[in-house]
Amino acid sequence: MSARDYYAKARELANRLATEGFGDWATRFEEAVTGGFTATEILMALRWQAQQLQDAGLHLSAEADSRLKSLLVGLEEALS
């Protein structure tokens, strides 16, 4: 999977989060994608945000939670 796929997955998650009322988290994911200079930097920022979201203990929908977990697995694989 290419870095672009992770960016797309992160943006899909951000859209879902915004829909569910977690706009601040959606912004964090968008900023991780747009704020990095290299693919590795962006993927590391996305992983950080995803881990923070998972640790926040929010009541996400099953769809958002599934997207989050899928993104985390992919990012861990890409960065290992």
PDB file of C-alpha atoms in Angstrom, residues 1-79:
ATOM      1  CA  MET A   1       0.000   0.000   0.000  1.00  0.00           C
ATOM      2  CA  SER A   2       1.375   3.409  -0.909  1.00  0.00           C
ATOM      3  CA  ALA A   3       1.607   6.449   1.327  1.00  0.00           C
ATOM      4  CA  ARG A   4      -1.198   8.026  -0.700  1.00  0.00           C
ATOM      5  CA  ASP A   5      -3.493   5.193   0.356  1.00  0.00           C
ATOM      6  CA  TYR A   6      -2.787   5.981   4.000  1.00  0.00           C
ATOM      7  CA  TYR A   7      -3.512   9.636   3.363  1.00  0.00           C
ATOM      8  CA  ALA A   8      -6.841   8.657   1.799  1.00  0.00           C
ATOM      9  CA  LYS A   9      -7.655   6.333   4.707  1.00  0.00           C
ATOM     10  CA  ALA A  10      -6.822   9.104   7.169  1.00  0.00           C
ATOM     11  CA  ARG A  11      -9.031  11.558   5.300  1.00  0.00           C
ATOM     12  CA  GLU A  12     -11.887   9.034   5.220  1.00  0.00           C
ATOM     13  CA  LEU A  13     -11.512   8.615   8.973  1.00  0.00           C
ATOM     14  CA  ALA A  14     -11.396  12.404   9.402  1.00  0.00           C
ATOM     15  CA  ASN A  15     -14.626  12.757   7.421  1.00  0.00           C
ATOM     16  CA  ARG A  16     -16.299  10.115   9.568  1.00  0.00           C
ATOM     17  CA  LEU A  17     -15.072  11.798  12.760  1.00  0.00           C
ATOM     18  CA  ALA A  18     -16.392  15.169  11.599  1.00  0.00           C
ATOM     19  CA  THR A  19     -19.755  13.585  10.829  1.00  0.00           C
ATOM     20  CA  GLU A  20     -19.860  12.122  14.330  1.00  0.00           C
ATOM     21  CA  GLY A  21     -19.133  15.454  15.986  1.00  0.00           C
ATOM     22  CA  PHE A  22     -15.407  15.013  16.563  1.00  0.00           C
ATOM     23  CA  GLY A  23     -14.313  17.875  14.344  1.00  0.00           C
ATOM     24  CA  ASP A  24     -11.252  18.608  16.459  1.00  0.00           C
ATOM     25  CA  TRP A  25      -9.957  15.094  15.813  1.00  0.00           C
ATOM     26  CA  ALA A  26     -10.798  15.391  12.113  1.00  0.00           C
ATOM     27  CA  THR A  27      -8.695  18.546  11.975  1.00  0.00           C
ATOM     28  CA  ARG A  28      -5.769  16.786  13.635  1.00  0.00           C
ATOM     29  CA  PHE A  29      -5.745  14.106  10.943  1.00  0.00           C
ATOM     30  CA  GLU A  30      -6.062  16.645   8.136  1.00  0.00           C
ATOM     31  CA  GLU A  31      -3.216  18.694   9.587  1.00  0.00           C
ATOM     32  CA  ALA A  32      -1.029  15.598   9.895  1.00  0.00           C
ATOM     33  CA  VAL A  33      -1.417  14.994   6.157  1.00  0.00           C
ATOM     34  CA  THR A  34      -0.970  18.588   5.048  1.00  0.00           C
ATOM     35  CA  GLY A  35       1.675  19.575   7.585  1.00  0.00           C
ATOM     36  CA  GLY A  36       4.377  17.043   6.806  1.00  0.00           C
ATOM     37  CA  PHE A  37       7.260  17.421   4.382  1.00  0.00           C
ATOM     38  CA  THR A  38       8.117  13.775   3.775  1.00  0.00           C
ATOM     39  CA  ALA A  39       5.979  10.669   3.511  1.00  0.00           C
ATOM     40  CA  THR A  40       7.636   9.188   6.588  1.00  0.00           C
ATOM     41  CA  GLU A  41       6.982  12.321   8.603  1.00  0.00           C
ATOM     42  CA  ILE A  42       3.329  12.306   7.565  1.00  0.00           C
ATOM     43  CA  LEU A  43       2.885   8.615   8.365  1.00  0.00           C
ATOM     44  CA  MET A  44       4.496   9.100  11.780  1.00  0.00           C
ATOM     45  CA  ALA A  45       2.175  12.046  12.505  1.00  0.00           C
ATOM     46  CA  LEU A  46      -0.830  10.005  11.410  1.00  0.00           C
ATOM     47  CA  ARG A  47       0.235   7.119  13.644  1.00  0.00           C
ATOM     48  CA  TRP A  48       0.646   9.486  16.585  1.00  0.00           C
ATOM     49  CA  GLN A  49      -2.803  10.991  16.074  1.00  0.00           C
ATOM     50  CA  ALA A  50      -4.390   7.570  15.585  1.00  0.00           C
ATOM     51  CA  GLN A  51      -2.797   6.273  18.788  1.00  0.00           C
ATOM     52  CA  GLN A  52      -3.926   9.365  20.687  1.00  0.00           C
ATOM     53  CA  LEU A  53      -7.470   8.966  19.377  1.00  0.00           C
ATOM     54  CA  GLN A  54      -7.529   5.306  20.360  1.00  0.00           C
ATOM     55  CA  ASP A  55      -6.244   6.157  23.834  1.00  0.00           C
ATOM     56  CA  ALA A  56      -8.808   8.968  24.270  1.00  0.00           C
ATOM     57  CA  GLY A  57     -11.551   6.427  24.964  1.00  0.00           C
ATOM     58  CA  LEU A  58     -14.183   8.235  22.917  1.00  0.00           C
ATOM     59  CA  HIS A  59     -17.406   6.504  21.969  1.00  0.00           C
ATOM     60  CA  LEU A  60     -16.831   6.162  18.241  1.00  0.00           C
ATOM     61  CA  SER A  61     -19.229   4.436  15.911  1.00  0.00           C
ATOM     62  CA  ALA A  62     -18.360   0.923  14.810  1.00  0.00           C
ATOM     63  CA  GLU A  63     -17.438   2.302  11.374  1.00  0.00           C
ATOM     64  CA  ALA A  64     -15.093   4.967  12.759  1.00  0.00           C
ATOM     65  CA  ASP A  65     -13.518   2.484  15.155  1.00  0.00           C
ATOM     66  CA  SER A  66     -12.980  -0.005  12.340  1.00  0.00           C
ATOM     67  CA  ARG A  67     -11.395   2.690  10.149  1.00  0.00           C
ATOM     68  CA  LEU A  68      -9.148   3.750  13.026  1.00  0.00           C
ATOM     69  CA  LYS A  69      -7.973   0.214  13.724  1.00  0.00           C
ATOM     70  CA  SER A  70      -7.356  -0.480  10.041  1.00  0.00           C
ATOM     71  CA  LEU A  71      -5.363   2.722   9.690  1.00  0.00           C
ATOM     72  CA  LEU A  72      -3.272   1.911  12.752  1.00  0.00           C
ATOM     73  CA  VAL A  73      -2.449  -1.584  11.515  1.00  0.00           C
ATOM     74  CA  GLY A  74      -1.405  -0.237   8.128  1.00  0.00           C
ATOM     75  CA  LEU A  75       0.687   2.529   9.602  1.00  0.00           C
ATOM     76  CA  GLU A  76       2.465   0.144  11.974  1.00  0.00           C
ATOM     77  CA  GLU A  77       3.304  -2.121   9.037  1.00  0.00           C
ATOM     78  CA  ALA A  78       4.480   0.778   6.882  1.00  0.00           C
ATOM     79  CA  LEU A  79       6.691   2.230   9.588  1.00  0.00           C
TER      80      LEU A  79
END
